[in-house]
JSON list of C-alpha atoms and ligand atoms in Angstrom, two decimals:
[
{"chain": "A", "resi": 16, "resn": "MET", "atom": "CA", "xyz": [1.87, -58.67, 2.41]},
{"chain": "A", "resi": 17, "resn": "ASP", "atom": "CA", "xyz": [4.22, -56.21, 4.06]},
{"chain": "A", "resi": 18, "resn": "LYS", "atom": "CA", "xyz": [6.13, -55.87, 0.83]},
{"chain": "A", "resi": 19, "resn": "SER", "atom": "CA", "xyz": [3.11, -54.97, -1.26]},
{"chain": "A", "resi": 20, "resn": "SER", "atom": "CA", "xyz": [1.88, -52.38, 1.22]},
{"chain": "A", "resi": 21, "resn": "GLY", "atom": "CA", "xyz": [5.39, -50.96, 1.26]},
{"chain": "A", "resi": 22, "resn": "ARG", "atom": "CA", "xyz": [5.33, -50.69, -2.51]},
{"chain": "A", "resi": 23, "resn": "THR", "atom": "CA", "xyz": [1.95, -48.99, -2.43]},
{"chain": "A", "resi": 24, "resn": "TRP", "atom": "CA", "xyz": [3.29, -46.41, -0.02]},
{"chain": "A", "resi": 25, "resn": "LEU", "atom": "CA", "xyz": [6.28, -45.78, -2.24]},
{"chain": "A", "resi": 26, "resn": "GLY", "atom": "CA", "xyz": [3.92, -45.57, -5.18]},
{"chain": "A", "resi": 27, "resn": "TRP", "atom": "CA", "xyz": [1.94, -42.83, -3.49]},
{"chain": "A", "resi": 28, "resn": "MET", "atom": "CA", "xyz": [5.12, -40.99, -2.63]},
{"chain": "A", "resi": 29, "resn": "ALA", "atom": "CA", "xyz": [6.13, -41.12, -6.28]},
{"chain": "A", "resi": 30, "resn": "VAL", "atom": "CA", "xyz": [2.73, -39.85, -7.37]},
{"chain": "A", "resi": 31, "resn": "ALA", "atom": "CA", "xyz": [2.92, -37.03, -4.84]},
{"chain": "A", "resi": 32, "resn": "ALA", "atom": "CA", "xyz": [6.42, -36.08, -6.01]},
{"chain": "A", "resi": 33, "resn": "ILE", "atom": "CA", "xyz": [5.45, -36.11, -9.65]},
{"chain": "A", "resi": 34, "resn": "THR", "atom": "CA", "xyz": [2.24, -34.15, -9.18]},
{"chain": "A", "resi": 35, "resn": "GLY", "atom": "CA", "xyz": [4.21, -31.72, -7.07]},
{"chain": "A", "resi": 36, "resn": "LEU", "atom": "CA", "xyz": [6.62, -31.18, -9.93]},
{"chain": "A", "resi": 37, "resn": "PHE", "atom": "CA", "xyz": [3.88, -30.52, -12.44]},
{"chain": "A", "resi": 38, "resn": "VAL", "atom": "CA", "xyz": [1.56, -28.53, -10.20]},
{"chain": "A", "resi": 39, "resn": "ALA", "atom": "CA", "xyz": [4.10, -26.24, -8.55]},
{"chain": "A", "resi": 40, "resn": "PRO", "atom": "CA", "xyz": [5.30, -24.36, -11.65]},
{"chain": "A", "resi": 41, "resn": "ALA", "atom": "CA", "xyz": [1.75, -24.08, -13.01]},
{"chain": "A", "resi": 42, "resn": "TYR", "atom": "CA", "xyz": [0.65, -22.44, -9.76]},
{"chain": "A", "resi": 43, "resn": "GLY", "atom": "CA", "xyz": [2.50, -19.20, -10.32]},
{"chain": "A", "resi": 44, "resn": "GLU", "atom": "CA", "xyz": [1.45, -18.81, -13.93]},
{"chain": "A", "resi": 45, "resn": "GLY", "atom": "CA", "xyz": [-2.26, -18.10, -13.75]},
{"chain": "A", "resi": 46, "resn": "ASN", "atom": "CA", "xyz": [-2.71, -14.93, -11.73]},
{"chain": "A", "resi": 47, "resn": "GLY", "atom": "CA", "xyz": [-5.58, -16.46, -9.75]},
{"chain": "A", "resi": 48, "resn": "ASN", "atom": "CA", "xyz": [-3.52, -17.03, -6.62]},
{"chain": "A", "resi": 49, "resn": "VAL", "atom": "CA", "xyz": [-0.92, -14.34, -7.01]},
{"chain": "A", "resi": 50, "resn": "ILE", "atom": "CA", "xyz": [-1.40, -11.02, -5.31]},
{"chain": "A", "resi": 51, "resn": "ASP", "atom": "CA", "xyz": [-0.66, -8.08, -7.56]},
{"chain": "A", "resi": 52, "resn": "GLU", "atom": "CA", "xyz": [0.48, -5.72, -4.83]},
{"chain": "A", "resi": 53, "resn": "ALA", "atom": "CA", "xyz": [0.78, -2.65, -7.06]},
{"chain": "A", "resi": 54, "resn": "GLU", "atom": "CA", "xyz": [-2.72, -3.12, -8.40]},
{"chain": "A", "resi": 55, "resn": "LEU", "atom": "CA", "xyz": [-4.13, -3.73, -4.92]},
{"chain": "A", "resi": 56, "resn": "ALA", "atom": "CA", "xyz": [-2.37, -0.72, -3.45]},
{"chain": "A", "resi": 57, "resn": "ASN", "atom": "CA", "xyz": [-3.83, 1.38, -6.25]},
{"chain": "A", "resi": 58, "resn": "MET", "atom": "CA", "xyz": [-7.27, -0.08, -5.65]},
{"chain": "A", "resi": 59, "resn": "VAL", "atom": "CA", "xyz": [-7.12, 0.78, -1.93]},
{"chain": "A", "resi": 60, "resn": "ILE", "atom": "CA", "xyz": [-6.18, 4.38, -2.66]},
{"chain": "A", "resi": 61, "resn": "GLN", "atom": "CA", "xyz": [-8.80, 4.78, -5.41]},
{"chain": "A", "resi": 62, "resn": "ASP", "atom": "CA", "xyz": [-11.73, 2.66, -4.20]},
{"chain": "A", "resi": 63, "resn": "CYS", "atom": "CA", "xyz": [-11.34, 2.65, -0.44]},
{"chain": "A", "resi": 64, "resn": "GLY", "atom": "CA", "xyz": [-9.95, 6.18, -0.70]},
{"chain": "A", "resi": 65, "resn": "SER", "atom": "CA", "xyz": [-13.16, 7.42, -2.31]},
{"chain": "A", "resi": 66, "resn": "CYS", "atom": "CA", "xyz": [-14.78, 7.01, 1.10]},
{"chain": "A", "resi": 67, "resn": "HIS", "atom": "CA", "xyz": [-11.87, 6.87, 3.52]},
{"chain": "A", "resi": 68, "resn": "GLY", "atom": "CA", "xyz": [-9.87, 9.68, 1.89]},
{"chain": "A", "resi": 69, "resn": "LEU", "atom": "CA", "xyz": [-7.05, 9.46, -0.64]},
{"chain": "A", "resi": 70, "resn": "LYS", "atom": "CA", "xyz": [-4.61, 9.52, 2.25]},
{"chain": "A", "resi": 71, "resn": "LEU", "atom": "CA", "xyz": [-6.94, 7.32, 4.31]},
{"chain": "A", "resi": 72, "resn": "LYS", "atom": "CA", "xyz": [-7.44, 10.19, 6.73]},
{"chain": "A", "resi": 73, "resn": "GLY", "atom": "CA", "xyz": [-11.18, 9.82, 6.60]},
{"chain": "A", "resi": 74, "resn": "GLY", "atom": "CA", "xyz": [-14.07, 11.22, 4.61]},
{"chain": "A", "resi": 75, "resn": "LEU", "atom": "CA", "xyz": [-17.46, 9.59, 4.43]},
{"chain": "A", "resi": 76, "resn": "GLY", "atom": "CA", "xyz": [-15.79, 6.64, 6.16]},
{"chain": "A", "resi": 77, "resn": "PRO", "atom": "CA", "xyz": [-13.53, 6.89, 9.24]},
{"chain": "A", "resi": 78, "resn": "PRO", "atom": "CA", "xyz": [-9.75, 7.35, 8.88]},
{"chain": "A", "resi": 79, "resn": "LEU", "atom": "CA", "xyz": [-7.81, 4.12, 8.34]},
{"chain": "A", "resi": 80, "resn": "LEU", "atom": "CA", "xyz": [-4.43, 5.23, 9.62]},
{"chain": "A", "resi": 81, "resn": "PRO", "atom": "CA", "xyz": [-2.46, 2.76, 11.77]},
{"chain": "A", "resi": 82, "resn": "GLU", "atom": "CA", "xyz": [-3.40, 4.68, 14.95]},
{"chain": "A", "resi": 83, "resn": "ASN", "atom": "CA", "xyz": [-7.10, 4.39, 14.02]},
{"chain": "A", "resi": 84, "resn": "VAL", "atom": "CA", "xyz": [-7.09, 0.67, 13.28]},
{"chain": "A", "resi": 85, "resn": "ASP", "atom": "CA", "xyz": [-4.67, -0.08, 16.11]},
{"chain": "A", "resi": 86, "resn": "ARG", "atom": "CA", "xyz": [-7.55, -1.18, 18.35]},
{"chain": "A", "resi": 87, "resn": "LEU", "atom": "CA", "xyz": [-8.63, -3.78, 15.79]},
{"chain": "A", "resi": 88, "resn": "PRO", "atom": "CA", "xyz": [-6.79, -7.09, 15.37]},
{"chain": "A", "resi": 89, "resn": "GLU", "atom": "CA", "xyz": [-5.81, -7.81, 11.77]},
{"chain": "A", "resi": 90, "resn": "GLU", "atom": "CA", "xyz": [-8.48, -10.51, 11.56]},
{"chain": "A", "resi": 91, "resn": "ALA", "atom": "CA", "xyz": [-11.18, -8.01, 12.64]},
{"chain": "A", "resi": 92, "resn": "ILE", "atom": "CA", "xyz": [-10.09, -5.61, 9.91]},
{"chain": "A", "resi": 93, "resn": "ALA", "atom": "CA", "xyz": [-10.17, -8.46, 7.40]},
{"chain": "A", "resi": 94, "resn": "ALA", "atom": "CA", "xyz": [-13.69, -9.39, 8.56]},
{"chain": "A", "resi": 95, "resn": "ILE", "atom": "CA", "xyz": [-14.90, -5.79, 8.13]},
{"chain": "A", "resi": 96, "resn": "ILE", "atom": "CA", "xyz": [-13.43, -5.63, 4.62]},
{"chain": "A", "resi": 97, "resn": "ARG", "atom": "CA", "xyz": [-14.86, -9.05, 3.76]},
{"chain": "A", "resi": 98, "resn": "GLU", "atom": "CA", "xyz": [-18.41, -8.50, 5.07]},
{"chain": "A", "resi": 99, "resn": "GLY", "atom": "CA", "xyz": [-18.70, -4.73, 5.19]},
{"chain": "A", "resi": 100, "resn": "VAL", "atom": "CA", "xyz": [-20.52, -3.02, 8.07]},
{"chain": "A", "resi": 101, "resn": "PRO", "atom": "CA", "xyz": [-24.27, -3.66, 7.64]},
{"chain": "A", "resi": 102, "resn": "GLY", "atom": "CA", "xyz": [-26.41, -0.55, 7.93]},
{"chain": "A", "resi": 103, "resn": "THR", "atom": "CA", "xyz": [-23.51, 1.73, 6.97]},
{"chain": "A", "resi": 104, "resn": "ALA", "atom": "CA", "xyz": [-21.94, 2.79, 3.68]},
{"chain": "A", "resi": 105, "resn": "MET", "atom": "CA", "xyz": [-19.11, 0.28, 4.17]},
{"chain": "A", "resi": 106, "resn": "PRO", "atom": "CA", "xyz": [-19.72, -2.35, 1.48]},
{"chain": "A", "resi": 107, "resn": "PRO", "atom": "CA", "xyz": [-18.61, -6.01, 1.55]},
{"chain": "A", "resi": 108, "resn": "TRP", "atom": "CA", "xyz": [-15.60, -6.74, -0.67]},
{"chain": "A", "resi": 109, "resn": "LYS", "atom": "CA", "xyz": [-15.66, -10.53, -0.64]},
{"chain": "A", "resi": 110, "resn": "ALA", "atom": "CA", "xyz": [-17.02, -10.71, -4.19]},
{"chain": "A", "resi": 111, "resn": "LEU", "atom": "CA", "xyz": [-14.17, -8.54, -5.46]},
{"chain": "A", "resi": 112, "resn": "LEU", "atom": "CA", "xyz": [-11.18, -9.55, -3.36]},
{"chain": "A", "resi": 113, "resn": "THR", "atom": "CA", "xyz": [-9.75, -12.96, -2.47]},
{"chain": "A", "resi": 114, "resn": "THR", "atom": "CA", "xyz": [-9.02, -13.97, 1.12]},
{"chain": "A", "resi": 115, "resn": "GLU", "atom": "CA", "xyz": [-5.31, -13.45, 0.43]},
{"chain": "A", "resi": 116, "resn": "GLU", "atom": "CA", "xyz": [-5.90, -10.00, -1.00]},
{"chain": "A", "resi": 117, "resn": "ILE", "atom": "CA", "xyz": [-8.06, -9.00, 1.97]},
{"chain": "A", "resi": 118, "resn": "ARG", "atom": "CA", "xyz": [-5.39, -10.25, 4.36]},
{"chain": "A", "resi": 119, "resn": "TRP", "atom": "CA", "xyz": [-2.74, -8.27, 2.48]},
{"chain": "A", "resi": 120, "resn": "VAL", "atom": "CA", "xyz": [-4.81, -5.07, 2.59]},
{"chain": "A", "resi": 121, "resn": "SER", "atom": "CA", "xyz": [-5.47, -5.57, 6.33]},
{"chain": "A", "resi": 122, "resn": "GLU", "atom": "CA", "xyz": [-1.73, -5.93, 6.94]},
{"chain": "A", "resi": 123, "resn": "GLN", "atom": "CA", "xyz": [-0.98, -2.75, 5.00]},
{"chain": "A", "resi": 124, "resn": "LEU", "atom": "CA", "xyz": [-3.61, -0.79, 6.94]},
{"chain": "A", "resi": 125, "resn": "LYS", "atom": "CA", "xyz": [-1.98, -1.96, 10.18]},
{"chain": "A", "resi": 126, "resn": "SER", "atom": "CA", "xyz": [1.48, -0.98, 9.04]},
{"chain": "A", "resi": 127, "resn": "GLY", "atom": "CA", "xyz": [0.49, 2.20, 7.23]},
{"chain": "A", "resi": 128, "resn": "SER", "atom": "CA", "xyz": [2.60, 1.24, 4.24]},
{"chain": "A", "resi": 129, "resn": "LEU", "atom": "CA", "xyz": [0.07, 2.51, 1.68]},
{"chain": "A", "resi": 130, "resn": "ILE", "atom": "CA", "xyz": [0.03, 6.03, 3.04]},
{"chain": "A", "resi": 131, "resn": "THR", "atom": "CA", "xyz": [2.21, 8.43, 1.13]},
{"chain": "A", "resi": 132, "resn": "PRO", "atom": "CA", "xyz": [3.95, 11.02, 3.29]},
{"chain": "A", "resi": 133, "resn": "GLU", "atom": "CA", "xyz": [2.85, 14.62, 2.82]},
{"chain": "B", "resi": 212, "resn": "HEC", "atom": "C1", "xyz": [-18.92, 3.62, 0.00]},
{"chain": "B", "resi": 212, "resn": "HEC", "atom": "C2", "xyz": [-18.00, 4.10, 1.01]},
{"chain": "B", "resi": 212, "resn": "HEC", "atom": "C3", "xyz": [-16.90, 3.14, 1.50]},
{"chain": "B", "resi": 212, "resn": "HEC", "atom": "C4", "xyz": [-16.00, 2.46, 0.73]},
{"chain": "B", "resi": 212, "resn": "HEC", "atom": "C5", "xyz": [-15.84, 2.45, -0.77]},
{"chain": "B", "resi": 212, "resn": "HEC", "atom": "C6", "xyz": [-15.15, 1.76, 1.67]},
{"chain": "B", "resi": 212, "resn": "HEC", "atom": "N1", "xyz": [-15.54, 2.00, 2.96]},
{"chain": "B", "resi": 212, "resn": "HEC", "atom": "FE1", "xyz": [-14.68, 1.22, 4.64]},
{"chain": "B", "resi": 212, "resn": "HEC", "atom": "N2", "xyz": [-16.10, 2.15, 5.79]},
{"chain": "B", "resi": 212, "resn": "HEC", "atom": "C7", "xyz": [-17.07, 3.03, 5.31]},
{"chain": "B", "resi": 212, "resn": "HEC", "atom": "C8", "xyz": [-17.86, 3.50, 6.43]},
{"chain": "B", "resi": 212, "resn": "HEC", "atom": "C9", "xyz": [-19.02, 4.49, 6.34]},
{"chain": "B", "resi": 212, "resn": "HEC", "atom": "C10", "xyz": [-17.31, 2.89, 7.59]},
{"chain": "B", "resi": 212, "resn": "HEC", "atom": "C11", "xyz": [-17.79, 3.06, 9.04]},
{"chain": "B", "resi": 212, "resn": "HEC", "atom": "C12", "xyz": [-18.75, 1.95, 9.36]},
{"chain": "B", "resi": 212, "resn": "HEC", "atom": "C13", "xyz": [-19.23, 2.09, 10.77]},
{"chain": "B", "resi": 212, "resn": "HEC", "atom": "O1", "xyz": [-19.96, 3.04, 11.06]},
{"chain": "B", "resi": 212, "resn": "HEC", "atom": "O2", "xyz": [-18.84, 1.23, 11.61]},
{"chain": "B", "resi": 212, "resn": "HEC", "atom": "C14", "xyz": [-16.20, 2.06, 7.15]},
{"chain": "B", "resi": 212, "resn": "HEC", "atom": "C15", "xyz": [-15.41, 1.31, 8.00]},
{"chain": "B", "resi": 212, "resn": "HEC", "atom": "C16", "xyz": [-14.26, 0.66, 7.63]},
{"chain": "B", "resi": 212, "resn": "HEC", "atom": "C17", "xyz": [-13.35, 0.02, 8.53]},
{"chain": "B", "resi": 212, "resn": "HEC", "atom": "C18", "xyz": [-13.45, -0.02, 10.05]},
{"chain": "B", "resi": 212, "resn": "HEC", "atom": "C19", "xyz": [-12.78, 1.21, 10.57]},
{"chain": "B", "resi": 212, "resn": "HEC", "atom": "C20", "xyz": [-12.88, 1.37, 12.05]},
{"chain": "B", "resi": 212, "resn": "HEC", "atom": "O3", "xyz": [-12.01, 2.06, 12.60]},
{"chain": "B", "resi": 212, "resn": "HEC", "atom": "O4", "xyz": [-13.82, 0.83, 12.66]},
{"chain": "B", "resi": 212, "resn": "HEC", "atom": "C21", "xyz": [-12.34, -0.50, 7.79]},
{"chain": "B", "resi": 212, "resn": "HEC", "atom": "C22", "xyz": [-11.12, -1.28, 8.29]},
{"chain": "B", "resi": 212, "resn": "HEC", "atom": "C23", "xyz": [-12.64, -0.20, 6.40]},
{"chain": "B", "resi": 212, "resn": "HEC", "atom": "N3", "xyz": [-13.81, 0.51, 6.34]},
{"chain": "B", "resi": 212, "resn": "HEC", "atom": "C24", "xyz": [-11.84, -0.57, 5.35]},
{"chain": "B", "resi": 212, "resn": "HEC", "atom": "C25", "xyz": [-12.16, -0.32, 4.01]},
{"chain": "B", "resi": 212, "resn": "HEC", "atom": "C26", "xyz": [-11.37, -0.80, 2.90]},
{"chain": "B", "resi": 212, "resn": "HEC", "atom": "C27", "xyz": [-10.06, -1.57, 3.04]},
{"chain": "B", "resi": 212, "resn": "HEC", "atom": "C28", "xyz": [-11.99, -0.40, 1.78]},
{"chain": "B", "resi": 212, "resn": "HEC", "atom": "C29", "xyz": [-11.61, -0.72, 0.35]},
{"chain": "B", "resi": 212, "resn": "HEC", "atom": "C30", "xyz": [-11.41, -2.13, 0.03]},
{"chain": "B", "resi": 212, "resn": "HEC", "atom": "C31", "xyz": [-13.18, 0.35, 2.18]},
{"chain": "B", "resi": 212, "resn": "HEC", "atom": "N4", "xyz": [-13.24, 0.37, 3.54]},
{"chain": "B", "resi": 212, "resn": "HEC", "atom": "C32", "xyz": [-14.07, 0.95, 1.30]},
{"chain": "B", "resi": 212, "resn": "HEC", "atom": "C33", "xyz": [-17.28, 3.36, 3.98]},
{"chain": "B", "resi": 212, "resn": "HEC", "atom": "C34", "xyz": [-16.60, 2.85, 2.89]}
]
């Protein structure tokens, strides 16, 4: 009895190892889960920039420079991007951006890495 349950466990381990081998390389191929940072950075400047300014210094929407978003935790920024701000011009982006992409954008806003120096 012990032996057979031991074999079953080993069997599952083998299955896990084999699936891992086949699934892992396939993961990176489709671009579904991969963040295209260049494309996203461009999208932030163009799309978010249309309201927040091409240098994110503000326009119709408030400035998104690190000192402006400093008061907001990264998760709060992500929530604003995901859901928008109801009753304002800030639209929800969840239909257009994945959770990973939203997290990446939130990180960049915090660090200011998308802002080109004058
Ligand atoms: C159609 C115009 C518009 C677009 C496009 C837009 N926003 Fe906004 N956004 C606003 C407005 C207006 C507000 C202010 C909402 C309010 O009054 O709280 C805002 C608020 C924000 C805030 C909160 C800022 C703060 O200090 O409270 C963040 C973060 C933000 N937007 C990020 C983004 C990102 C990232 C994008 C692109 C993915 C984007 N926005 C695109 C109009 C826009």
